[in-house]
PDB file of C-alpha atoms and ligand atoms in Angstrom:
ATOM      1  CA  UNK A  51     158.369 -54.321  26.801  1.00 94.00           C
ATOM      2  CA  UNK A  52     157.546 -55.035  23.573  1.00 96.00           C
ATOM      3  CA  UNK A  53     156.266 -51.920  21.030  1.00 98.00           C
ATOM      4  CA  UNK A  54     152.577 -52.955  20.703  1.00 97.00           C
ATOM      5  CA  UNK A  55     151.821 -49.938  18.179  1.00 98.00           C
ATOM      6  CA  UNK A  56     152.620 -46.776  17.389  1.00 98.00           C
ATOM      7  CA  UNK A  57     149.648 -44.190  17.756  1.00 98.00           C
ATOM      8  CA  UNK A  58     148.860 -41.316  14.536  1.00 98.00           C
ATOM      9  CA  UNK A  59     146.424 -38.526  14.722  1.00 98.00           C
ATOM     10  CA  UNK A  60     144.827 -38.024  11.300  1.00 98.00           C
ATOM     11  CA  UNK A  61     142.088 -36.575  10.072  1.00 97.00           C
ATOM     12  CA  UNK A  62     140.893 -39.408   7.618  1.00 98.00           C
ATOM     13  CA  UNK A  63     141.143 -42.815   8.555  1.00 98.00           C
ATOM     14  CA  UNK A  64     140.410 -43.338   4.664  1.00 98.00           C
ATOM     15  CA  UNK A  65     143.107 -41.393   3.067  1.00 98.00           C
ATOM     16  CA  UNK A  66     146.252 -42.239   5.527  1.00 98.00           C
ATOM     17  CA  UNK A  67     145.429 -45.890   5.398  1.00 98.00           C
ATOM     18  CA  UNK A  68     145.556 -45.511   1.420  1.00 98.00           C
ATOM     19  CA  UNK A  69     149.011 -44.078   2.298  1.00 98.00           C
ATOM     20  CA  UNK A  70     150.466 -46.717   4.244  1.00 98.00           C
ATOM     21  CA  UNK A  71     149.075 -49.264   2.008  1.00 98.00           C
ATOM     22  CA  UNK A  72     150.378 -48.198  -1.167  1.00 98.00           C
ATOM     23  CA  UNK A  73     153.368 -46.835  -0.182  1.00 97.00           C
ATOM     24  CA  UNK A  74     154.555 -48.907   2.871  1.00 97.00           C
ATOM     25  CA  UNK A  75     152.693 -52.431   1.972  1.00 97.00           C
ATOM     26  CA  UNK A  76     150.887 -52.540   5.255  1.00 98.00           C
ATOM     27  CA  UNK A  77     147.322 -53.805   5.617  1.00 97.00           C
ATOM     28  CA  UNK A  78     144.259 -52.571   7.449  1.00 97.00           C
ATOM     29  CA  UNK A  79     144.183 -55.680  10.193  1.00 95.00           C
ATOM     30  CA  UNK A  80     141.740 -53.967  11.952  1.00 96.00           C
ATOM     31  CA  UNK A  81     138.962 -50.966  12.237  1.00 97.00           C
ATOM     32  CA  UNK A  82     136.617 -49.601  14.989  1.00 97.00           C
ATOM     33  CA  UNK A  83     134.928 -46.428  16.952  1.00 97.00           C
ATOM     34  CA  UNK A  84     136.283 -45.983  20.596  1.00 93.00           C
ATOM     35  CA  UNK A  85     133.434 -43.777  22.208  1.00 92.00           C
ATOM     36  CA  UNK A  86     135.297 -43.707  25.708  1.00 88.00           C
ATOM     37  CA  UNK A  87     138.071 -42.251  23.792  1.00 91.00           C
ATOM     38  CA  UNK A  88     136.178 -40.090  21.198  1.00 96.00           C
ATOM     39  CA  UNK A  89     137.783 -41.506  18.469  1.00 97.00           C
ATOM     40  CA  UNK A  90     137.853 -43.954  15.274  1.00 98.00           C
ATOM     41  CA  UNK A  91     140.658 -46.354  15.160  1.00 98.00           C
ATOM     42  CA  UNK A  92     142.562 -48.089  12.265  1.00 98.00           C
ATOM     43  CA  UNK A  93     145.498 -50.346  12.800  1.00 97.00           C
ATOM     44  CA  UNK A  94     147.808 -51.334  10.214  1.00 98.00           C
ATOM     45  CA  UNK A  95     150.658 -54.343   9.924  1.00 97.00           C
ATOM     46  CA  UNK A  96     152.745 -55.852   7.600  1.00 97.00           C
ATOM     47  CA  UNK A  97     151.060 -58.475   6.082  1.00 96.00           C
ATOM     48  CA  UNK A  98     154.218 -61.160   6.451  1.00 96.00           C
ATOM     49  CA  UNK A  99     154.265 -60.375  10.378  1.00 94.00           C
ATOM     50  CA  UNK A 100     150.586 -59.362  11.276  1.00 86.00           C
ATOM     51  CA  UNK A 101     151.576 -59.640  15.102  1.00 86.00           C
ATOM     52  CA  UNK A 102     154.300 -57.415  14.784  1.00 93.00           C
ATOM     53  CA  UNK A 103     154.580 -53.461  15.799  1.00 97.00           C
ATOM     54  CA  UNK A 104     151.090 -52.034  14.691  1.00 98.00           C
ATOM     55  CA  UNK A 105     150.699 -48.449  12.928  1.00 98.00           C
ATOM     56  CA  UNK A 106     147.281 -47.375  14.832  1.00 98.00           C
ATOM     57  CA  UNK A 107     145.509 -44.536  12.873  1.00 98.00           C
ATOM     58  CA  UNK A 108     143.313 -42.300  15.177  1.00 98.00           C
ATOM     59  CA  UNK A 109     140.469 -39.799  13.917  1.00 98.00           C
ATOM     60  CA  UNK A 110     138.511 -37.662  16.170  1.00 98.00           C
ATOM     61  CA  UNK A 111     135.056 -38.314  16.577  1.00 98.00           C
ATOM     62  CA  UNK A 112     134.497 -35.392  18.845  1.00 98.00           C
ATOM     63  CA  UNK A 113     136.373 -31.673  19.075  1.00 97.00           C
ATOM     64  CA  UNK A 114     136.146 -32.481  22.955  1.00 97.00           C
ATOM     65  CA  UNK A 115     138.199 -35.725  22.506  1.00 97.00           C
ATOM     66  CA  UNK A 116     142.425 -36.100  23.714  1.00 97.00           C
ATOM     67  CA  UNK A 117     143.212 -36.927  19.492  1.00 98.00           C
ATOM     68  CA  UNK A 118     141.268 -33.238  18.642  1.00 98.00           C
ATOM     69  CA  UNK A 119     142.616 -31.143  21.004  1.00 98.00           C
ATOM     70  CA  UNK A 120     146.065 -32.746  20.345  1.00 98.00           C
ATOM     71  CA  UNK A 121     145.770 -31.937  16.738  1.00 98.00           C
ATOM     72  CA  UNK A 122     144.523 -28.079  17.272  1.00 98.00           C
ATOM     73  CA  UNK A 123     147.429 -27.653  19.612  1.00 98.00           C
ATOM     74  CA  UNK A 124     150.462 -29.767  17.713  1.00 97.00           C
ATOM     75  CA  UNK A 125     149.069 -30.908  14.412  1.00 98.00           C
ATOM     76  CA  UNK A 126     149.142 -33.846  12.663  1.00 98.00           C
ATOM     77  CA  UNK A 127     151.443 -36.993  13.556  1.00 98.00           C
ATOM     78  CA  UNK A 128     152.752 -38.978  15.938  1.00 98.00           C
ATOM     79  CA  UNK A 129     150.817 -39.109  18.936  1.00 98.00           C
ATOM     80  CA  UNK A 130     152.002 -42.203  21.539  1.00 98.00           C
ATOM     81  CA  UNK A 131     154.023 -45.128  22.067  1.00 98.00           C
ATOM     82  CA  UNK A 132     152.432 -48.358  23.006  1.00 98.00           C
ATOM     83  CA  UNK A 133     153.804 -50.976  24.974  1.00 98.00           C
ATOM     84  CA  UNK A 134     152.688 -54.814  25.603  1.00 97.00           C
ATOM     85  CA  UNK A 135     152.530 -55.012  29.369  1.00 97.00           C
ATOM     86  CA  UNK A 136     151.106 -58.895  29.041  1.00 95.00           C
ATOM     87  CA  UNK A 137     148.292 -61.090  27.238  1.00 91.00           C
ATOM     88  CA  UNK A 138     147.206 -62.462  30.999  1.00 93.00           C
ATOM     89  CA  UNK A 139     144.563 -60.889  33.281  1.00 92.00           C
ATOM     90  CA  UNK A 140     146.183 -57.965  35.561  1.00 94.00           C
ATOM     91  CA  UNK A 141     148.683 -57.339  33.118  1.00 96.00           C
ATOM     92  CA  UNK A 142     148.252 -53.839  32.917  1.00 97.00           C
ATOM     93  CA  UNK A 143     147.708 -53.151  36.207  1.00 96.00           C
ATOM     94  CA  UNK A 144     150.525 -54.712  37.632  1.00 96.00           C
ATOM     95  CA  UNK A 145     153.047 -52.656  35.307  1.00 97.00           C
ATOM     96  CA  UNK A 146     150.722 -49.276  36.041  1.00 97.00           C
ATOM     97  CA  UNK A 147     151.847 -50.566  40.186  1.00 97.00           C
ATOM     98  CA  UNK A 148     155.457 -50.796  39.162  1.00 97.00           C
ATOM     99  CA  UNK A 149     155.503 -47.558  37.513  1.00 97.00           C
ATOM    100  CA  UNK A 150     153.698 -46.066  40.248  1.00 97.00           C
ATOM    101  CA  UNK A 151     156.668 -46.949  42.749  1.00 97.00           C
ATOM    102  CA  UNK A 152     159.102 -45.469  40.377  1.00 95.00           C
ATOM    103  CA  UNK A 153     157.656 -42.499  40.580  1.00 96.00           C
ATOM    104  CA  UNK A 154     154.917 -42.391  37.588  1.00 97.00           C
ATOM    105  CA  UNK A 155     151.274 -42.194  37.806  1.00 97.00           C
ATOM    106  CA  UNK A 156     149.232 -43.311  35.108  1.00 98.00           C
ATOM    107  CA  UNK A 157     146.176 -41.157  33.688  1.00 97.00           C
ATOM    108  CA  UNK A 158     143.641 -43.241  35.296  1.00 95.00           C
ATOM    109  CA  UNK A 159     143.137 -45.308  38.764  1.00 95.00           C
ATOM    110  CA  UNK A 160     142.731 -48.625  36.759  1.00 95.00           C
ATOM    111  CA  UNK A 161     143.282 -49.999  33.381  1.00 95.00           C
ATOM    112  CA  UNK A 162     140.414 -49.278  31.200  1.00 93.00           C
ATOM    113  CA  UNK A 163     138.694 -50.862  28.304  1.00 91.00           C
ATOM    114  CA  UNK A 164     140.904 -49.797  24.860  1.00 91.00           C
ATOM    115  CA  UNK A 165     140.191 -51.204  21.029  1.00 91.00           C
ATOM    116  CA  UNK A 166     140.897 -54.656  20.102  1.00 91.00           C
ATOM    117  CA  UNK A 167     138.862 -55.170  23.106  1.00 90.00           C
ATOM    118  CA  UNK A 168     142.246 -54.680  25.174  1.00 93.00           C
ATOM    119  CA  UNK A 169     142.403 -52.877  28.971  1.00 94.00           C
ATOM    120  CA  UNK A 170     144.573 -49.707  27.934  1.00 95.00           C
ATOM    121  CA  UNK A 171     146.128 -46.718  30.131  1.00 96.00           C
ATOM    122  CA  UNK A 172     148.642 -43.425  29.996  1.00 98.00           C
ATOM    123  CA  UNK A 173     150.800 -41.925  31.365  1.00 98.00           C
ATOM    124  CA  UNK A 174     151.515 -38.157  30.809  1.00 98.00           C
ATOM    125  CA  UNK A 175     154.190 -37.156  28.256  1.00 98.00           C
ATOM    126  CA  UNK A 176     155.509 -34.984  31.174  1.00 97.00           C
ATOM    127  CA  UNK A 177     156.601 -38.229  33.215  1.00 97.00           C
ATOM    128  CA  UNK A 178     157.957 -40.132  30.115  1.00 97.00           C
ATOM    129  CA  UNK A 179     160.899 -37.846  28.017  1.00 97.00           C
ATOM    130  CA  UNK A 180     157.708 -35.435  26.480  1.00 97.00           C
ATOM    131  CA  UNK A 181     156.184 -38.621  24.898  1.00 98.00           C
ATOM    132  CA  UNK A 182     152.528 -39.814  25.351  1.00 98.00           C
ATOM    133  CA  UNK A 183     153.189 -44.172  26.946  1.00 98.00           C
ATOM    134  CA  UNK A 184     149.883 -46.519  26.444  1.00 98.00           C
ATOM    135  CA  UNK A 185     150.712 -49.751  28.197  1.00 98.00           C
ATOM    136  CA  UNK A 186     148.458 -52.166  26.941  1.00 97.00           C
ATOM    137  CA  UNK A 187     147.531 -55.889  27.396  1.00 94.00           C
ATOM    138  CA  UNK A 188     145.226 -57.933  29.896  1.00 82.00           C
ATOM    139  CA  UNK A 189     143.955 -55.741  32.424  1.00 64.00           C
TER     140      UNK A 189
HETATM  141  N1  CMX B 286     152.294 -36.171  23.053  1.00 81.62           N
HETATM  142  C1  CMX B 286     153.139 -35.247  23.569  1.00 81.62           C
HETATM  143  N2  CMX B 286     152.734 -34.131  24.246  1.00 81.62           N
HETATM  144  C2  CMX B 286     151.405 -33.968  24.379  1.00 81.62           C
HETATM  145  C3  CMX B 286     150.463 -34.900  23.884  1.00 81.62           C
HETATM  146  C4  CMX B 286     150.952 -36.038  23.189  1.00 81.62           C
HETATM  147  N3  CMX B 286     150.122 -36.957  22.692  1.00 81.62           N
HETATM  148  N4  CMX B 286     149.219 -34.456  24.174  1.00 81.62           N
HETATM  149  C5  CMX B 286     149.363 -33.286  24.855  1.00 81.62           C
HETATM  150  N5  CMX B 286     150.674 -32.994  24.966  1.00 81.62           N
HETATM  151  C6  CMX B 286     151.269 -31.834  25.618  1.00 81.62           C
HETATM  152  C7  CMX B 286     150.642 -30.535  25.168  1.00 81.62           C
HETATM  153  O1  CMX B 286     151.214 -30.068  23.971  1.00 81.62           O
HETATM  154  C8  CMX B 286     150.997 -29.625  26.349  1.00 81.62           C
HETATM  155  O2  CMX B 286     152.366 -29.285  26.311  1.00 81.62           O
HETATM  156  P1  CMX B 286     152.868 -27.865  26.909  1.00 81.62           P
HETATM  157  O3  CMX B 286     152.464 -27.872  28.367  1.00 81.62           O
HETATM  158  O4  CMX B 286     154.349 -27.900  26.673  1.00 81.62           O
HETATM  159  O5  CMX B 286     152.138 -26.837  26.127  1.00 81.62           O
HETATM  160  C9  CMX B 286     150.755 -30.548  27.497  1.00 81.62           C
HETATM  161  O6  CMX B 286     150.937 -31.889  27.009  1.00 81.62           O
HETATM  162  C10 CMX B 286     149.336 -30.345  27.982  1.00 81.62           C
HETATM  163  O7  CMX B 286     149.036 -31.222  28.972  1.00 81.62           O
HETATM  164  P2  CMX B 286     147.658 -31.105  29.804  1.00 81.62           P
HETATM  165  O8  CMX B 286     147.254 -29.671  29.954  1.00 81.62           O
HETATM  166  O9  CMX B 286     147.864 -31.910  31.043  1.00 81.62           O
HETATM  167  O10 CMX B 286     146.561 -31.878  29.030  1.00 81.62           O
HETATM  168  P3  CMX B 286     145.864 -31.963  27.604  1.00 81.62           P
HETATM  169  O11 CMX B 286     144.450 -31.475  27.754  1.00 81.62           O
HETATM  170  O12 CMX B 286     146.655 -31.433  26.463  1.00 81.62           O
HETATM  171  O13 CMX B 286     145.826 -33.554  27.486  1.00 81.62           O
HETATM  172  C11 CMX B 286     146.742 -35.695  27.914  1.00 81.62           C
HETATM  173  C12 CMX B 286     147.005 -34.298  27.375  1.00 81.62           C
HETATM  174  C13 CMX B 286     147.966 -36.555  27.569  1.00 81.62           C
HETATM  175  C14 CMX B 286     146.537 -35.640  29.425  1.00 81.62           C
HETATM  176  C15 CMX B 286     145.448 -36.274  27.222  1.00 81.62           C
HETATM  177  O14 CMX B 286     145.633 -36.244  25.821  1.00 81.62           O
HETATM  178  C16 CMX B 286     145.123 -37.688  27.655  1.00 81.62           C
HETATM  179  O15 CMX B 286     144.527 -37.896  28.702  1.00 81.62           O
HETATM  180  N6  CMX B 286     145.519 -38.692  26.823  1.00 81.62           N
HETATM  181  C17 CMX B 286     145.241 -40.095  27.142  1.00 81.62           C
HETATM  182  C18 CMX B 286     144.079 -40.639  26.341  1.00 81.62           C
HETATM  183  C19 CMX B 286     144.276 -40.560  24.854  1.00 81.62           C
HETATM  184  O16 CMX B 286     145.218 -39.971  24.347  1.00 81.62           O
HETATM  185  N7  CMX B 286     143.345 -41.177  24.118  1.00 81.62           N
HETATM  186  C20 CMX B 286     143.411 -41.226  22.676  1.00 81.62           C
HETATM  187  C21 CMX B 286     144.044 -42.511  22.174  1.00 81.62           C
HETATM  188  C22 CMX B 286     143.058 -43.642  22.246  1.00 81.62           C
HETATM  189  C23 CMX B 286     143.533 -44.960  21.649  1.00 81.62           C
HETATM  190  O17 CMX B 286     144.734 -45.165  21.408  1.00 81.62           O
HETATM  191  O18 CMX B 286     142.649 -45.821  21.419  1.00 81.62           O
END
């Protein structure tokens, strides 16, 4: 599968977007609040191939939230790998089922609604080499 994005905890959306601007000559594509996943979302492409591999910037909303507690326990940085699974319906759920007979549960029973109004779920870095997976796609 394809590498949808790659996932960042920050603190700022603000100041590591002016980062990757200036410095990397990516633009903001996209911006919005996740409350289902207590956070605020930024993603971030190059501007000559907006439908390539996203940078997705994620800011805690609430200390309860997976991007806070990840950044009291490990810091800053790199938080998950996405992958497309599929633009078409049952997309995501039909690579959480294949997974599943290998051997991998995902975080959740069923694929649930993620930003860019995409069906979204994980699987535990302790299934997948001690990285967070988001599959991501049509659910
Ligand atoms: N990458 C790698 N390891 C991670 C991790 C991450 N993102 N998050 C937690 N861990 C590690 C912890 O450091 C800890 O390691 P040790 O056991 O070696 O100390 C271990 O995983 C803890 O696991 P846990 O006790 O099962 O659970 P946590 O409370 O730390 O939660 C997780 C971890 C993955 C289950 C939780 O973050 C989760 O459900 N994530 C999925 C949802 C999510 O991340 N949403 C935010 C993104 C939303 C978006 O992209 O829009």
């Amino acid at each position: 599968m394809k590498i949808d994005h790659i996932g960042v905890a920050v603190r700022s959306l603000d100041e590591a977007a002016s980062f990757y601007k200036a410095n990397l000559g990516l633009a903001e594509v996209h911006r919005e609040e996740v409350p289902g996943q207590k956070v605020r979302v930024a993603f971030l492409s190059d501007p000559a191939d907006p439908n390539g591999t996203a940078v997705e910037l994620l800011e805690p909303t609430s200390p309860d939230g997976a991007v806070a507690k990840f950044i009291s326990a490990r810091g800053l940085g790199l938080h998950h790998l996405a992958f497309h699974a599929g633009g078409e319906p049952g997309a995501v759920a039909t690579a959480m089922e294949r997974m599943l007979k290998e051997g991998i549960p995902s975080l959740e029973p069923k694929p649930r609604p993620g930003a860019r109004g995409h069906h979204v779920c994980f699987f535990h870095p302790k299934h997948c080499a001690g990285v967070l997976i988001e599959l991501v796609g049509g659910g």
